[in-house]
Coordinates of C-alpha atoms in Angstrom, one line a residue:
M27 CA -23.8 15.4 -6.5
S28 CA -23.3 14.3 -10.1
A29 CA -20.3 15.4 -12.1
R30 CA -19.6 15.6 -15.8
R31 CA -18.8 12.2 -17.3
R32 CA -15.0 12.0 -17.7
P33 CA -12.3 9.4 -18.2
W34 CA -10.6 8.1 -15.1
Q35 CA -7.1 6.6 -14.8
N36 CA -5.1 5.5 -11.8
W37 CA -1.8 7.1 -10.7
P38 CA 0.5 4.5 -12.3
R39 CA -1.4 4.7 -15.6
T40 CA -2.2 1.0 -15.6
V41 CA -6.0 1.4 -15.7
Q42 CA -8.2 3.7 -17.7
V43 CA -12.0 3.7 -17.8
L44 CA -14.8 5.9 -18.9
P45 CA -17.6 5.6 -16.3
Q46 CA -21.2 6.0 -17.4
R47 CA -21.7 8.4 -14.5
V48 CA -19.5 10.2 -11.9
E49 CA -20.8 11.2 -8.5
T50 CA -18.9 13.3 -6.0
P51 CA -20.8 13.1 -2.7
A52 CA -19.9 15.6 0.0
S53 CA -21.7 13.9 2.9
V54 CA -22.6 10.4 4.0
E55 CA -26.2 11.0 3.1
E56 CA -25.2 12.0 -0.5
L57 CA -23.1 8.9 -0.7
Q58 CA -26.0 6.7 0.4
Q59 CA -28.3 8.3 -2.3
A60 CA -25.6 7.9 -5.0
V61 CA -25.3 4.2 -4.2
K62 CA -29.1 3.7 -4.2
R63 CA -29.5 5.5 -7.5
A64 CA -26.8 3.4 -9.2
V65 CA -28.1 0.1 -8.0
S66 CA -31.7 1.1 -8.8
A67 CA -30.5 1.8 -12.4
G68 CA -28.8 -1.6 -12.6
L69 CA -25.3 -0.1 -12.7
R70 CA -22.3 -1.4 -10.8
V71 CA -20.8 1.2 -8.5
K72 CA -17.2 1.7 -7.2
A73 CA -15.6 4.2 -5.0
V74 CA -12.2 5.7 -5.7
G75 CA -9.9 7.6 -3.5
A76 CA -6.5 8.8 -4.8
G77 CA -6.1 6.0 -7.4
H78 CA -2.8 4.7 -6.1
S79 CA -3.6 1.0 -6.6
F80 CA -1.8 -0.6 -9.5
T81 CA -4.6 -3.0 -10.3
G82 CA -8.2 -2.4 -11.5
I83 CA -9.7 -2.8 -8.1
A84 CA -11.3 0.7 -8.3
A85 CA -12.2 0.7 -12.0
A86 CA -15.8 1.8 -12.4
P87 CA -17.3 1.4 -15.9
G88 CA -20.7 2.0 -14.3
V89 CA -20.9 4.7 -11.6
L90 CA -17.7 6.1 -10.2
L91 CA -18.0 7.5 -6.7
D92 CA -15.2 10.2 -6.3
L93 CA -14.8 10.5 -2.5
S94 CA -12.4 13.5 -2.7
R95 CA -15.1 15.7 -1.0
L96 CA -15.8 13.2 1.7
Q97 CA -12.9 14.0 4.0
G98 CA -12.2 15.0 7.5
L99 CA -12.7 14.0 11.1
A100 CA -16.2 12.6 11.9
G101 CA -15.7 12.1 15.6
A102 CA -13.1 11.4 18.3
D103 CA -12.8 9.5 21.6
P104 CA -9.6 10.8 23.1
G105 CA -10.0 8.7 26.2
R106 CA -9.8 5.5 24.2
L107 CA -7.3 7.0 21.7
R108 CA -9.8 6.6 18.8
V109 CA -10.9 8.8 15.9
R110 CA -13.5 8.3 13.2
L111 CA -12.5 9.5 9.8
L112 CA -14.6 10.0 6.6
A113 CA -13.6 7.5 3.9
G114 CA -12.1 9.8 1.4
T115 CA -9.7 11.4 3.9
R116 CA -6.1 11.4 2.5
L117 CA -3.5 9.8 4.7
H118 CA -1.3 12.9 4.6
R119 CA -4.1 14.9 6.1
V120 CA -4.6 12.6 9.1
P121 CA -1.6 13.7 11.2
P122 CA -2.8 17.3 11.6
L123 CA -6.3 16.0 12.6
L124 CA -4.7 13.7 15.2
A125 CA -2.3 16.3 16.5
A126 CA -5.2 18.1 18.2
Y127 CA -5.6 15.1 20.5
N128 CA -1.9 14.3 20.8
L129 CA -2.4 11.1 18.8
A130 CA -0.8 9.3 15.9
M131 CA -1.4 6.2 13.8
P132 CA 0.7 3.3 15.1
N133 CA 2.3 2.6 11.7
L134 CA 2.2 4.0 8.1
G135 CA 3.4 2.9 4.7
D136 CA 6.1 4.9 2.9
I137 CA 3.5 6.8 0.7
D138 CA 0.7 8.9 2.2
R139 CA -1.2 10.1 -0.8
Q140 CA -3.9 7.3 -0.6
S141 CA -7.3 7.7 0.9
V142 CA -8.0 6.1 4.2
A143 CA -10.6 3.7 2.7
G144 CA -8.5 2.9 -0.3
A145 CA -5.4 2.1 1.9
L146 CA -7.4 -0.2 4.2
S147 CA -9.3 -1.9 1.4
T148 CA -6.1 -3.0 -0.5
G149 CA -4.0 -4.1 2.5
T150 CA -1.6 -1.2 2.7
H151 CA 1.2 -1.8 5.3
G152 CA 4.4 -0.3 6.6
T153 CA 7.2 -2.2 8.2
G154 CA 7.9 -3.5 11.7
A155 CA 7.9 -7.1 12.9
G156 CA 5.8 -6.1 15.9
F157 CA 3.2 -4.1 14.0
G158 CA 0.3 -5.1 11.7
G159 CA -0.8 -3.4 8.5
L160 CA -3.1 -0.4 8.5
C161 CA -6.2 -2.7 8.5
T162 CA -5.3 -3.9 12.0
Q163 CA -5.9 -0.4 13.3
V164 CA -9.6 -0.6 12.4
V165 CA -12.0 -0.9 15.4
G166 CA -15.1 0.2 13.6
L167 CA -16.5 0.7 10.1
T168 CA -19.6 2.0 8.4
L169 CA -20.6 0.5 5.0
V170 CA -23.2 1.7 2.5
Q171 CA -25.2 -1.3 1.3
P172 CA -26.8 -1.8 -2.1
D173 CA -30.1 -0.3 -0.9
G174 CA -28.4 2.8 0.4
G175 CA -28.7 1.7 4.0
L176 CA -25.8 1.9 6.5
L177 CA -24.2 -1.2 8.1
T178 CA -22.2 -0.3 11.2
L179 CA -19.7 -2.8 12.3
A180 CA -18.4 -2.4 15.9
E181 CA -15.2 -3.8 17.4
D182 CA -16.9 -6.9 18.6
D183 CA -18.7 -7.7 15.3
A184 CA -17.5 -11.0 13.9
R185 CA -17.6 -9.5 10.4
L186 CA -15.2 -6.7 11.1
P187 CA -12.0 -8.7 10.4
A188 CA -13.5 -9.3 6.9
A189 CA -14.6 -5.7 6.2
A190 CA -11.5 -4.0 7.6
L191 CA -9.8 -5.3 4.4
G192 CA -12.7 -5.9 2.2
L193 CA -11.4 -5.0 -1.3
G194 CA -14.5 -2.8 -1.8
A195 CA -16.6 -5.9 -2.3
L196 CA -18.8 -5.7 0.8
G197 CA -20.1 -2.2 0.4
V198 CA -18.8 1.4 0.1
I199 CA -17.0 2.6 3.2
A200 CA -18.5 5.8 4.6
D201 CA -16.3 6.2 7.6
V202 CA -13.8 4.2 9.7
T203 CA -12.8 4.3 13.3
L204 CA -9.1 3.8 14.0
Q205 CA -7.3 2.8 17.1
C206 CA -4.5 5.3 17.6
V207 CA -1.6 5.6 20.0
P208 CA -0.1 8.6 21.8
A209 CA 1.9 10.8 19.5
F210 CA 5.5 9.6 19.2
A211 CA 8.7 10.4 17.5
L212 CA 11.1 8.2 15.4
H213 CA 14.8 8.1 15.5
A214 CA 15.8 7.2 12.0
V215 CA 19.2 5.7 11.0
E216 CA 19.7 5.2 7.3
R217 CA 22.9 3.5 6.0
S218 CA 24.4 2.3 2.8
E219 CA 25.9 -1.2 3.7
P220 CA 27.2 -4.3 2.0
L221 CA 24.2 -6.5 1.2
S222 CA 26.0 -9.5 2.8
D223 CA 26.1 -7.6 6.2
V224 CA 22.4 -6.9 6.0
L225 CA 21.4 -10.4 5.1
G226 CA 23.7 -11.9 7.6
S227 CA 22.2 -10.0 10.5
L228 CA 18.5 -9.9 9.6
P229 CA 17.1 -11.9 12.5
G230 CA 18.7 -9.5 15.0
R231 CA 17.9 -6.3 13.2
V232 CA 14.2 -7.3 12.5
G233 CA 13.7 -8.6 16.0
T234 CA 15.2 -5.6 17.9
T235 CA 14.3 -2.7 15.6
D236 CA 10.8 -1.2 15.8
H237 CA 10.6 -0.6 12.1
F238 CA 13.3 -2.1 9.8
E239 CA 13.5 -2.3 6.0
F240 CA 16.1 -2.4 3.3
Y241 CA 16.4 -1.7 -0.4
W242 CA 18.7 -3.8 -2.6
F243 CA 19.9 -2.2 -5.8
P244 CA 20.2 -4.9 -8.5
H245 CA 23.6 -5.3 -10.1
T246 CA 25.3 -4.1 -6.9
D247 CA 26.4 -5.7 -3.6
K248 CA 24.9 -2.7 -1.7
A249 CA 21.8 -2.2 0.3
A250 CA 20.2 0.9 1.8
S251 CA 19.0 0.0 5.3
K252 CA 16.4 2.0 7.3
A253 CA 16.0 1.5 11.0
N254 CA 13.4 3.5 12.9
H255 CA 13.3 3.5 16.7
R256 CA 10.2 4.7 18.5
L257 CA 10.6 7.5 21.1
P258 CA 8.1 9.4 23.3
G259 CA 6.4 12.3 21.7
T260 CA 8.2 14.6 24.2
A261 CA 11.6 13.5 22.9
P262 CA 13.8 16.2 21.5
L263 CA 13.6 16.4 17.7
A264 CA 16.6 16.7 15.4
P265 CA 14.9 16.6 11.9
L266 CA 16.5 16.8 8.6
S267 CA 17.1 20.4 7.6
P268 CA 14.8 21.9 4.9
A269 CA 17.8 21.7 2.6
G270 CA 18.6 18.1 3.5
R271 CA 15.0 17.0 3.1
W272 CA 14.8 18.8 -0.3
L273 CA 18.0 17.2 -1.4
D274 CA 16.8 13.7 -0.3
E275 CA 13.2 13.8 -1.4
R276 CA 12.9 16.3 -4.2
L277 CA 16.3 16.1 -5.9
L278 CA 17.8 12.6 -5.4
S279 CA 14.7 10.4 -4.8
N280 CA 12.6 12.1 -7.5
A281 CA 14.2 14.5 -10.0
V282 CA 17.5 12.7 -10.4
F283 CA 15.9 9.2 -10.1
R284 CA 13.4 10.1 -12.8
A285 CA 16.2 11.1 -15.1
T286 CA 18.2 8.0 -14.4
C287 CA 15.2 5.7 -15.0
A288 CA 14.5 7.4 -18.3
A289 CA 18.2 7.1 -19.3
G290 CA 18.1 3.4 -18.3
T291 CA 15.2 2.9 -20.6
L292 CA 17.1 4.2 -23.5
M293 CA 20.5 2.9 -22.6
P294 CA 20.1 -0.2 -20.3
G295 CA 23.9 -0.6 -20.1
V296 CA 24.2 2.4 -17.7
V297 CA 21.9 0.9 -15.1
P298 CA 24.5 -1.0 -13.0
A299 CA 26.7 2.0 -12.6
V300 CA 23.8 4.3 -11.8
N301 CA 22.5 1.8 -9.2
G302 CA 25.9 1.7 -7.5
I303 CA 25.9 5.5 -7.2
A304 CA 22.3 5.5 -5.9
A305 CA 23.1 2.8 -3.3
R306 CA 25.8 5.0 -1.8
L307 CA 23.9 8.3 -1.9
L308 CA 20.8 7.0 -0.1
G309 CA 22.7 6.2 3.1
G310 CA 24.3 8.2 5.8
K311 CA 21.4 9.9 7.6
D312 CA 20.6 10.1 11.3
Y313 CA 17.7 12.2 12.5
T314 CA 14.7 12.3 14.8
D315 CA 11.3 13.7 13.8
H316 CA 7.5 13.3 14.3
S317 CA 6.5 9.7 13.3
H318 CA 4.6 10.6 10.2
R319 CA 7.5 12.7 8.8
V320 CA 9.8 9.7 9.1
F321 CA 7.5 6.9 7.9
T322 CA 6.5 8.6 4.7
Q323 CA 8.2 10.1 1.7
R324 CA 7.1 12.1 -1.3
R325 CA 7.2 10.0 -4.5
T326 CA 6.6 11.5 -7.9
V327 CA 8.4 9.0 -10.2
R328 CA 5.7 6.8 -11.8
F329 CA 6.3 3.1 -11.7
R330 CA 4.7 -0.3 -11.8
E331 CA 4.9 -2.5 -8.7
M332 CA 4.3 -6.1 -7.6
E333 CA 4.6 -7.1 -4.0
Y334 CA 4.3 -10.5 -2.3
G335 CA 4.0 -11.3 1.4
L336 CA 5.9 -14.4 2.4
P337 CA 6.1 -16.4 5.6
A338 CA 8.9 -14.5 7.4
E339 CA 11.2 -17.5 7.6
R340 CA 11.0 -18.0 3.8
L341 CA 12.4 -14.6 3.0
P342 CA 16.1 -15.5 2.8
A343 CA 15.5 -18.3 0.3
A344 CA 13.1 -16.3 -1.8
F345 CA 15.5 -13.3 -1.9
D346 CA 18.4 -15.5 -3.0
A347 CA 16.3 -16.9 -5.8
L348 CA 15.3 -13.4 -6.9
R349 CA 19.0 -12.3 -7.0
R350 CA 19.9 -15.4 -9.1
L351 CA 17.0 -14.7 -11.4
I352 CA 18.1 -11.2 -12.2
R353 CA 21.7 -12.2 -12.7
E354 CA 20.9 -15.2 -14.9
R355 CA 18.4 -13.4 -17.1
G356 CA 20.7 -10.5 -17.8
W357 CA 18.0 -7.9 -17.2
R358 CA 18.8 -4.3 -16.3
I359 CA 16.6 -3.3 -13.4
S360 CA 16.9 0.3 -12.3
F361 CA 14.4 0.2 -9.4
P362 CA 15.6 -1.3 -6.1
V363 CA 13.9 -4.3 -4.5
E364 CA 12.2 -3.3 -1.2
V365 CA 11.9 -5.7 1.8
R366 CA 9.7 -5.0 4.8
W367 CA 8.1 -6.9 7.7
A368 CA 4.7 -7.2 9.5
A369 CA 3.2 -9.1 12.4
A370 CA 0.6 -11.8 12.0
D371 CA -3.0 -10.6 12.1
N372 CA -6.6 -11.8 12.0
R373 CA -7.9 -9.9 9.0
W374 CA -9.4 -12.5 6.7
L375 CA -7.8 -11.3 3.4
S376 CA -4.7 -9.8 4.9
T377 CA -1.4 -11.0 3.4
A378 CA -0.2 -11.4 7.0
Y379 CA -3.3 -13.4 8.1
G380 CA -2.1 -16.0 10.7
R381 CA 1.6 -15.6 10.0
D382 CA 4.5 -13.2 10.6
T383 CA 5.3 -11.8 7.2
A384 CA 8.2 -10.5 5.1
Y385 CA 7.3 -8.5 2.0
T386 CA 9.3 -8.3 -1.2
A387 CA 8.4 -5.6 -3.7
V388 CA 9.7 -5.3 -7.2
H389 CA 9.2 -2.3 -9.5
R390 CA 9.7 -1.1 -13.0
Y391 CA 9.7 2.4 -14.4
Y392 CA 6.3 3.1 -16.0
R393 CA 7.6 3.4 -19.5
E394 CA 9.1 -0.1 -19.3
D395 CA 7.2 -3.3 -19.8
P396 CA 7.2 -5.2 -16.5
A397 CA 5.6 -8.4 -17.6
E398 CA 8.6 -10.7 -18.1
Y399 CA 10.3 -9.6 -14.8
F400 CA 7.1 -9.7 -12.8
D401 CA 6.0 -13.0 -14.1
A402 CA 9.3 -14.6 -13.2
V403 CA 9.4 -13.0 -9.8
E404 CA 5.8 -14.1 -9.1
E405 CA 6.7 -17.7 -9.8
I406 CA 9.4 -17.5 -7.1
M407 CA 7.1 -15.9 -4.6
L408 CA 4.4 -18.5 -5.1
A409 CA 7.0 -21.3 -4.7
H410 CA 7.8 -19.9 -1.3
G411 CA 4.2 -19.5 -0.1
G412 CA 3.7 -15.9 -1.1
R413 CA 0.4 -13.9 -1.1
P414 CA 0.1 -11.0 -3.5
H415 CA -0.7 -7.5 -2.4
W416 CA -4.3 -6.7 -3.4
G417 CA -3.5 -3.3 -4.8
K418 CA -0.4 -4.2 -6.8
L419 CA 0.1 -6.2 -10.0
H420 CA -0.3 -9.9 -9.9
S421 CA -1.8 -12.7 -12.1
L422 CA -3.8 -14.8 -9.6
D423 CA -7.5 -15.6 -9.8
A424 CA -10.0 -16.8 -7.2
A425 CA -9.1 -20.4 -7.5
A426 CA -5.4 -19.8 -6.8
L427 CA -6.1 -17.3 -4.0
A428 CA -8.6 -19.6 -2.3
R429 CA -5.6 -21.9 -1.6
L430 CA -3.6 -19.1 0.0
Y431 CA -6.2 -17.7 2.5
P432 CA -7.8 -20.0 5.2
R433 CA -10.8 -17.6 5.5
F434 CA -11.3 -17.1 1.7
G435 CA -14.5 -19.2 1.6
D436 CA -15.9 -17.3 4.7
F437 CA -15.3 -14.0 2.9
L438 CA -17.1 -15.2 -0.2
E439 CA -20.1 -16.2 2.0
L440 CA -20.2 -12.8 3.6
R441 CA -20.0 -11.2 0.2
N442 CA -23.0 -13.3 -1.0
E443 CA -24.9 -12.1 2.1
L444 CA -24.1 -8.4 1.8
D445 CA -23.9 -8.0 -2.0
P446 CA -25.7 -10.9 -3.7
G447 CA -26.3 -8.8 -6.9
R448 CA -22.6 -7.9 -7.2
S449 CA -23.4 -4.2 -7.2
F450 CA -19.9 -3.4 -5.9
S451 CA -18.0 -5.7 -8.2
N452 CA -15.9 -5.0 -11.3
D453 CA -13.7 -7.1 -13.6
Y454 CA -10.8 -7.2 -11.1
L455 CA -13.0 -8.4 -8.3
D456 CA -14.7 -10.9 -10.6
R457 CA -11.3 -12.3 -11.3
V458 CA -9.9 -12.5 -7.7
L459 CA -13.1 -13.3 -5.9
G460 CA -15.2 -14.9 -8.7
P461 CA -18.4 -13.5 -10.3

């Protein structure tokens, strides 16, 4: 189904484009026809989900495929704990679909507004040294090819580790089959602690906690730690009260934080004091709830983000260098630095390919220019073997990325095979993969 031509911009407002045509398919068949029409007309075609990537990975100056109508459960195999989801399904709509089968996704990131296909294609991940990113949950995939045909990749297909995190470069995802787990609960313990205590005990915490992460507030000696422990789905729940959840998510994490970011933009001198208050307020919670309600939070404050995945053992040195950088440059950084972990995996373009990984993410309020801060942090991350998150801001091109990924050349060969005419490319993919 064709829609009126209209401008498109992503959620963080870093990319804007006016497509020549917008299509909103409501079925896989309509998706196939839309791709075929675009390629026949000599137009590049890109699918977009929720637009939560910070880069131009989904920018579509030719034909934009809006997958917001291509949502829902396409099939289930409860005996094997698997479900097949249409590509545009939003992550926050998945838990109710899985609940009918007493299933859950093994891990999630902290935001669930993305589409399933978009989250997979950009390497979205959560935290937990024993768990991979979302792309490791993929056991099957259906891609629409340039001629409108369908390419189905099963679990034993040698191409699946490439397509499960394919950057949208190998075709348009129509549906994806995920390996789930029995529904489970999480016991969450969130604390405000001295940063030195957190850093001094990282190996033990990361190694013995199912899902551990921490946030450091620049200009303070405090960190907000989050430790999530997995429990059976039958475990008694003790969730945050509606008032407590509203206070944490709506008031402190969004409304108040938005106001303080705006104030920091106008008066940078207030940032250290505000960060100190925030570091204290975000601790002191102990609760148990369904897994998806603990993993994810609602975020409405717009920001810009860069994130690098490091070899896990390099995290302490890189983090120390980051702290020195902020102190020496005299910047006033209102957003906390986020640190998470993931297990090594076999997805060709995964930031965790072949190595246990620690992630360091830096942010700036969307009304602030992040360039100087991000450029300097990127230099540190690269010096410690970092790989950039595909959906977040970075400056690398294909030549630089080829040195970071052992299977990069293999991915390019598969791209040449499946999309020789570059029907699914755009400026961002031309930069990171080559034309």
